[in-house]
C-alpha cells in the first residue's frame, strides 16, 4: 500500500507514519511538507491513500483539498486537521474527502481511524458528525438492513472515496450509465440523497467495504 502524507509539521508527519507502519509494516510512505511538494510527489507515483492537512503554508484552507481533488480525482483523500468544527468537517466531505481525522485525537483514536481506513471502513468522529444542528438528515438504517449486491458495494466503496461516476465506471470496467443506476439504487437503499450523507451512513454503520486495487487515475503519467 502506497500512502502520501502532506503535512508541514515534521513531528506530526512522523507520528502518523509510525502509527501506519505499526498497522501495516509493508506500507510505502512518502512525506511532503507542502501542497506543492505533495502534488509533485503524486505526479511521480501512484497512491492508495493521501493524508492531507488543511492548513499548509503554501496553500491554506480548502484550496489544497480542492486542487488535489481536481488534479488527482481518483485518489482517496483523508483530511487530518486541527480545524475540527462541524462546518469544516462537512465542507471537507462535500469537497470529496473520504474521511476526517482531528489532530486533537489521542494516539489510540488516530490509530483506530487509520486501522479503519486501511481495512476499508470509513472513519468519522462521532462527536463531529452525530445528530445536531447543521448535520445532514441521515435515516437510522443499519448495515443489516441494507440489501446491496456485491457490485453495488464496490460502487459504494468508490463513491465514498470521492470518485466521480466516470472514474467509478473506468475502475470497474462498466458503463457510466450503469454506475448512475447503481448509485441511485444505493442512495435509495441507504435512505440518503447525497454522497456525503452516504459516507456518514457508512461510518455510523461501521460497514467494511471492498478494498479495490487502485488504477492510475487521470493526472498520472501512463
Short mmCIF file of C-alpha atoms in Angstrom, two decimals:
data_model
loop_
_atom_site.label_atom_id
_atom_site.label_comp_id
_atom_site.label_asym_id
_atom_site.label_seq_id
_atom_site.Cartn_x
_atom_site.Cartn_y
_atom_site.Cartn_z
CA UNK A 1 0.00 0.00 0.00
CA UNK A 2 1.36 3.41 -1.02
CA UNK A 3 0.45 6.34 1.22
CA UNK A 4 1.23 10.04 0.84
CA UNK A 5 1.28 12.27 3.94
CA UNK A 6 1.06 16.02 3.23
CA UNK A 7 1.71 17.92 6.47
CA UNK A 8 4.05 20.83 7.19
CA UNK A 9 4.93 19.78 10.75
CA UNK A 10 7.59 17.06 10.69
CA UNK A 11 6.64 15.76 14.13
CA UNK A 12 3.04 15.19 13.06
CA UNK A 13 4.12 13.54 9.80
CA UNK A 14 6.49 11.18 11.58
CA UNK A 15 3.89 10.37 14.23
CA UNK A 16 1.32 9.41 11.61
CA UNK A 17 3.92 7.40 9.69
CA UNK A 18 4.89 5.47 12.84
CA UNK A 19 1.25 4.58 13.51
CA UNK A 20 0.71 3.45 9.92
CA UNK A 21 3.84 1.25 9.94
CA UNK A 22 2.68 -0.33 13.20
CA UNK A 23 -0.55 -1.30 11.43
CA UNK A 24 0.91 -2.11 8.00
CA UNK A 25 4.63 -2.86 8.16
CA UNK A 26 4.79 -3.16 4.36
CA UNK A 27 3.31 0.30 3.73
CA UNK A 28 5.34 2.55 1.45
CA UNK A 29 5.04 6.05 2.94
CA UNK A 30 6.01 9.25 1.16
CA UNK A 31 6.08 12.52 3.10
CA UNK A 32 5.59 16.07 1.80
CA UNK A 33 5.72 19.34 3.74
CA UNK A 34 3.59 21.48 1.40
CA UNK A 35 0.80 21.19 -1.12
CA UNK A 36 3.24 21.87 -3.98
CA UNK A 37 5.63 19.12 -2.90
CA UNK A 38 2.67 16.80 -2.33
CA UNK A 39 1.38 17.36 -5.84
CA UNK A 40 4.89 16.83 -7.18
CA UNK A 41 5.15 13.55 -5.27
CA UNK A 42 1.74 12.46 -6.57
CA UNK A 43 2.82 13.16 -10.15
CA UNK A 44 5.66 10.68 -9.78
CA UNK A 45 3.81 7.80 -8.17
CA UNK A 46 0.54 6.00 -7.60
CA UNK A 47 -1.00 6.23 -4.13
CA UNK A 48 -3.77 4.25 -2.47
CA UNK A 49 -4.41 6.96 0.12
CA UNK A 50 -3.46 10.58 0.75
CA UNK A 51 -3.49 12.16 4.22
CA UNK A 52 -3.82 15.92 3.82
CA UNK A 53 -3.55 18.77 6.31
CA UNK A 54 -5.88 21.70 5.60
CA UNK A 55 -3.51 24.34 6.97
CA UNK A 56 -0.47 24.22 4.71
CA UNK A 57 1.89 27.21 4.41
CA UNK A 58 1.69 27.48 0.62
CA UNK A 59 -1.99 26.73 0.14
CA UNK A 60 -4.12 27.15 3.29
CA UNK A 61 -7.72 26.21 3.98
CA UNK A 62 -9.64 24.16 1.45
CA UNK A 63 -7.67 25.33 -1.58
CA UNK A 64 -5.21 22.43 -1.25
CA UNK A 65 -8.03 19.89 -0.97
CA UNK A 66 -9.83 21.38 -3.97
CA UNK A 67 -6.67 21.42 -6.08
CA UNK A 68 -5.67 17.89 -5.17
CA UNK A 69 -9.16 16.55 -5.83
CA UNK A 70 -9.19 18.38 -9.18
CA UNK A 71 -5.78 17.13 -10.36
CA UNK A 72 -5.98 13.63 -8.85
CA UNK A 73 -9.70 13.00 -8.52
CA UNK A 74 -9.28 9.24 -8.43
CA UNK A 75 -7.23 9.26 -5.22
CA UNK A 76 -8.95 8.84 -1.81
CA UNK A 77 -8.05 11.85 0.36
CA UNK A 78 -8.28 11.85 4.15
CA UNK A 79 -8.22 15.24 5.86
CA UNK A 80 -6.15 15.38 9.05
CA UNK A 81 -6.70 18.81 10.57
CA UNK A 82 -6.63 20.96 13.68
CA UNK A 83 -9.77 22.73 12.44
CA UNK A 84 -12.46 20.45 13.81
CA UNK A 85 -15.74 22.37 13.87
CA UNK A 86 -18.77 20.81 12.20
CA UNK A 87 -18.80 23.27 9.29
CA UNK A 88 -15.16 22.44 8.47
CA UNK A 89 -15.82 18.70 8.59
CA UNK A 90 -18.93 18.90 6.42
CA UNK A 91 -17.25 21.14 3.86
CA UNK A 92 -14.27 18.77 3.61
CA UNK A 93 -16.62 15.86 2.99
CA UNK A 94 -18.64 17.85 0.45
CA UNK A 95 -15.41 18.63 -1.42
CA UNK A 96 -14.68 14.93 -1.77
CA UNK A 97 -12.65 13.93 1.31
CA UNK A 98 -13.04 10.25 2.21
CA UNK A 99 -12.63 10.81 5.94
CA UNK A 100 -11.76 13.40 8.57
CA UNK A 101 -9.34 12.78 11.43
CA UNK A 102 -8.93 15.56 14.05
CA UNK A 103 -5.38 16.29 15.19
CA UNK A 104 -6.62 16.69 18.76
CA UNK A 105 -7.42 12.98 18.94
CA UNK A 106 -5.08 10.94 21.11
CA UNK A 107 -2.80 8.35 19.53
CA UNK A 108 -5.22 5.48 20.18
CA UNK A 109 -8.01 7.28 18.34
CA UNK A 110 -5.74 8.17 15.44
CA UNK A 111 -4.65 4.53 15.26
CA UNK A 112 -8.32 3.46 15.35
CA UNK A 113 -9.06 5.86 12.49
CA UNK A 114 -6.14 4.67 10.36
CA UNK A 115 -6.92 1.00 11.04
CA UNK A 116 -10.49 1.60 9.88
CA UNK A 117 -9.34 3.31 6.69
CA UNK A 118 -6.72 0.67 5.86
CA UNK A 119 -9.32 -2.07 6.38
CA UNK A 120 -11.84 -0.47 4.03
CA UNK A 121 -14.07 1.12 6.65
CA UNK A 122 -14.94 4.81 6.89
CA UNK A 123 -13.86 6.83 9.90
CA UNK A 124 -15.64 10.00 11.03
CA UNK A 125 -15.51 11.13 14.68
CA UNK A 126 -18.94 10.64 16.22
CA UNK A 127 -18.73 13.96 18.05
CA UNK A 128 -18.35 15.78 14.74
CA UNK A 129 -20.96 14.07 12.58
CA UNK A 130 -23.56 12.95 15.11
CA UNK A 131 -27.06 14.41 15.17
CA UNK A 132 -27.10 18.14 15.70
CA UNK A 133 -27.67 21.46 14.05
CA UNK A 134 -26.18 21.52 10.59
CA UNK A 135 -25.85 17.73 10.30
CA UNK A 136 -27.48 16.15 7.25
CA UNK A 137 -30.59 14.11 7.94
CA UNK A 138 -29.44 10.52 7.61
CA UNK A 139 -32.11 7.89 8.19
CA UNK A 140 -31.40 5.41 11.02
CA UNK A 141 -30.86 2.48 8.68
CA UNK A 142 -28.30 -0.05 9.91
CA UNK A 143 -25.97 -2.24 7.89
CA UNK A 144 -28.06 -5.44 8.23
CA UNK A 145 -30.98 -3.52 6.72
CA UNK A 146 -29.06 -2.79 3.54
CA UNK A 147 -29.77 -5.04 0.61
CA UNK A 148 -26.86 -4.30 -1.73
CA UNK A 149 -25.32 -6.54 -4.35
CA UNK A 150 -21.59 -7.23 -4.48
CA UNK A 151 -21.27 -4.80 -7.40
CA UNK A 152 -23.23 -2.13 -5.53
CA UNK A 153 -20.88 -2.49 -2.55
CA UNK A 154 -17.95 -1.93 -4.92
CA UNK A 155 -19.62 1.17 -6.32
CA UNK A 156 -20.37 2.38 -2.78
CA UNK A 157 -16.70 1.92 -1.77
CA UNK A 158 -15.57 4.11 -4.67
CA UNK A 159 -18.40 6.59 -4.16
CA UNK A 160 -17.49 7.30 -0.53
CA UNK A 161 -13.84 7.54 -1.57
CA UNK A 162 -14.87 10.59 -3.58
CA UNK A 163 -14.60 9.19 -7.09
CA UNK A 164 -16.93 10.66 -9.72
CA UNK A 165 -19.13 8.37 -11.78
CA UNK A 166 -16.81 8.40 -14.80
CA UNK A 167 -13.87 7.12 -12.75
CA UNK A 168 -16.02 4.54 -10.96
CA UNK A 169 -17.04 3.28 -14.40
CA UNK A 170 -13.40 3.14 -15.53
CA UNK A 171 -12.26 1.38 -12.34
CA UNK A 172 -14.98 -1.27 -12.54
CA UNK A 173 -14.96 -1.50 -16.35
CA UNK A 174 -18.67 -0.81 -16.67
CA UNK A 175 -20.69 1.88 -18.46
CA UNK A 176 -21.15 5.23 -16.72
CA UNK A 177 -24.91 4.88 -17.22
CA UNK A 178 -24.73 1.62 -15.25
CA UNK A 179 -22.85 3.40 -12.45
CA UNK A 180 -25.61 6.03 -12.28
CA UNK A 181 -28.21 3.28 -11.90
CA UNK A 182 -26.19 1.66 -9.10
CA UNK A 183 -25.66 5.00 -7.33
CA UNK A 184 -29.37 5.78 -7.42
CA UNK A 185 -30.17 2.33 -6.01
CA UNK A 186 -27.52 2.72 -3.28
CA UNK A 187 -28.76 6.14 -2.14
CA UNK A 188 -32.29 4.84 -2.10
CA UNK A 189 -31.31 1.77 -0.08
CA UNK A 190 -29.35 3.82 2.45
CA UNK A 191 -32.19 6.36 2.55
CA UNK A 192 -29.91 9.29 1.81
CA UNK A 193 -29.71 11.82 -1.02
CA UNK A 194 -26.00 12.60 -1.48
CA UNK A 195 -22.51 11.12 -1.40
CA UNK A 196 -21.72 12.96 1.84
CA UNK A 197 -24.78 11.55 3.56
CA UNK A 198 -23.92 8.08 2.24
CA UNK A 199 -20.40 8.43 3.68
CA UNK A 200 -21.82 9.38 7.08
CA UNK A 201 -24.28 6.48 6.97
CA UNK A 202 -21.44 4.03 6.20
CA UNK A 203 -19.32 5.48 9.01
CA UNK A 204 -22.16 5.18 11.52
CA UNK A 205 -22.88 1.60 10.49
CA UNK A 206 -19.21 0.56 10.69
CA UNK A 207 -19.51 -1.30 7.39
CA UNK A 208 -16.36 -2.78 5.87
CA UNK A 209 -16.41 -2.01 2.17
CA UNK A 210 -14.35 -3.80 -0.51
CA UNK A 211 -10.75 -2.60 -0.78
CA UNK A 212 -10.27 -2.39 -4.52
CA UNK A 213 -6.90 -2.43 -6.26
CA UNK A 214 -6.01 1.07 -7.42
CA UNK A 215 -5.79 2.06 -11.06
CA UNK A 216 -3.94 5.03 -12.47
CA UNK A 217 -6.39 7.96 -12.32
CA UNK A 218 -6.40 10.99 -14.57
CA UNK A 219 -3.36 13.11 -13.87
CA UNK A 220 -0.82 10.32 -13.52
CA UNK A 221 1.63 9.57 -16.29
CA UNK A 222 0.70 6.49 -18.31
#
